[in-house]
Short mmCIF file of C-alpha atoms in Angstrom, two decimals:
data_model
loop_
_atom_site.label_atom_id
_atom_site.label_comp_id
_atom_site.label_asym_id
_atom_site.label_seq_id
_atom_site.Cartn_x
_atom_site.Cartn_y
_atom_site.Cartn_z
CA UNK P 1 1.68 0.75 -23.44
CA UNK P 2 2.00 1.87 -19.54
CA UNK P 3 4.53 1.64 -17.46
CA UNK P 4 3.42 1.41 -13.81
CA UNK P 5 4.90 1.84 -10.37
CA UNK P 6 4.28 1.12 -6.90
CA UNK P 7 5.84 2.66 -3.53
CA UNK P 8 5.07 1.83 -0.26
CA UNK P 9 3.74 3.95 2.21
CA UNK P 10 2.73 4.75 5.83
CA UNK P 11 0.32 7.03 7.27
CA UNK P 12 -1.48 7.16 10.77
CA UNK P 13 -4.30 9.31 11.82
CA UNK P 14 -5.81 10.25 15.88
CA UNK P 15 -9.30 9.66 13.32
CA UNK P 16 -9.61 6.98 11.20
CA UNK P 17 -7.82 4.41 8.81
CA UNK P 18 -9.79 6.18 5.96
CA UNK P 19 -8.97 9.50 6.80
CA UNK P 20 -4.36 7.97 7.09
CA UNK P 21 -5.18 6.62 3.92
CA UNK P 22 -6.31 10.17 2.52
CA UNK P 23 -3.40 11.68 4.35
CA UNK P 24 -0.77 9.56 2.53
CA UNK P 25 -2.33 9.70 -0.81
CA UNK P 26 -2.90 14.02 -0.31
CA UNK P 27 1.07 13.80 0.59
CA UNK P 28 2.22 11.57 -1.61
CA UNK P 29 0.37 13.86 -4.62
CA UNK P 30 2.65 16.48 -3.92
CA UNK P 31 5.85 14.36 -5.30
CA UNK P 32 4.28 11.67 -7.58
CA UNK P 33 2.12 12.54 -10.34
CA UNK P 34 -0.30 10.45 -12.12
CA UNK P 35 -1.10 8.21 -9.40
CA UNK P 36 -3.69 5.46 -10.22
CA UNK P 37 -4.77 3.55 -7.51
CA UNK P 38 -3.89 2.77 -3.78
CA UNK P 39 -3.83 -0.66 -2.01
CA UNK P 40 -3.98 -0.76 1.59
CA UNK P 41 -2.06 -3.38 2.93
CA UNK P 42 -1.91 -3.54 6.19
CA UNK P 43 -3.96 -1.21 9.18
CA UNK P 44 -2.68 -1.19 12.87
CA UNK P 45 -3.61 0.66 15.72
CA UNK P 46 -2.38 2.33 19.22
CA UNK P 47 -4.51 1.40 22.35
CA UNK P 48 -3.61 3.82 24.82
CA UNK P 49 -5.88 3.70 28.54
CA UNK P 50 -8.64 1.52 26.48
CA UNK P 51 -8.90 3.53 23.87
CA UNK P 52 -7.89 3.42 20.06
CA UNK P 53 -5.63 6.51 20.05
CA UNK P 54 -3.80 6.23 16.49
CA UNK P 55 -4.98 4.44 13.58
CA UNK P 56 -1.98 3.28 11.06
CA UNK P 57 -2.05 2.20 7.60
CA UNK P 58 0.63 0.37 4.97
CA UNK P 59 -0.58 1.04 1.51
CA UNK P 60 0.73 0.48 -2.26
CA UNK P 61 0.48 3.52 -4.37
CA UNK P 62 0.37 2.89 -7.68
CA UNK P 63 1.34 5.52 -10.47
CA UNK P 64 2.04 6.02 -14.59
CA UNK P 65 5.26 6.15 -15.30
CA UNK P 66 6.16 8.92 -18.17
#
C-alpha cells in the first residue's frame, strides 16, 4: 500500500504557464522526493501596458510517502 501526499504550490514565469509549472516542480524536486504527479489548479496572469508580463500558476504536487 501507498501513502500519498499533496502540497500546494506557486510558481510564475515572464514565459509561460508551462514553463511556472516546470519551475515549481524543478524546485520543489530539490526537497520532496518521489513526486508523482502535479495538478494545476489555478493560472493567473499580470497585464502590464497591454501586455501579459507574468504568467502564475497554483498547482497540487503529489508525492509517495516512505
Amino acid at each position: 500500500m501507498s501513502v500519498l501526499k499533496v502540497i500546494e504550490v506557486l510558481s510564475n514565469s515572464d514565459k509561460s504557464w508551462e514553463e511556472a509549472t516546470k519551475k515549481a516542480v524543478e524546485q520543489a524536486s530539490k526537497s520532496v522526493k518521489n513526486i508523482r504527479s502535479v495538478y494545476v489548479q489555478d493560472q493567473s496572469a499580470i497585464v502590464n501596458n497591454g501586455n501579459l508580463t507574468e504568467f502564475r500558476v497554483n498547482l497540487k504536487i503529489t508525492f509517495e510517502v516512505n
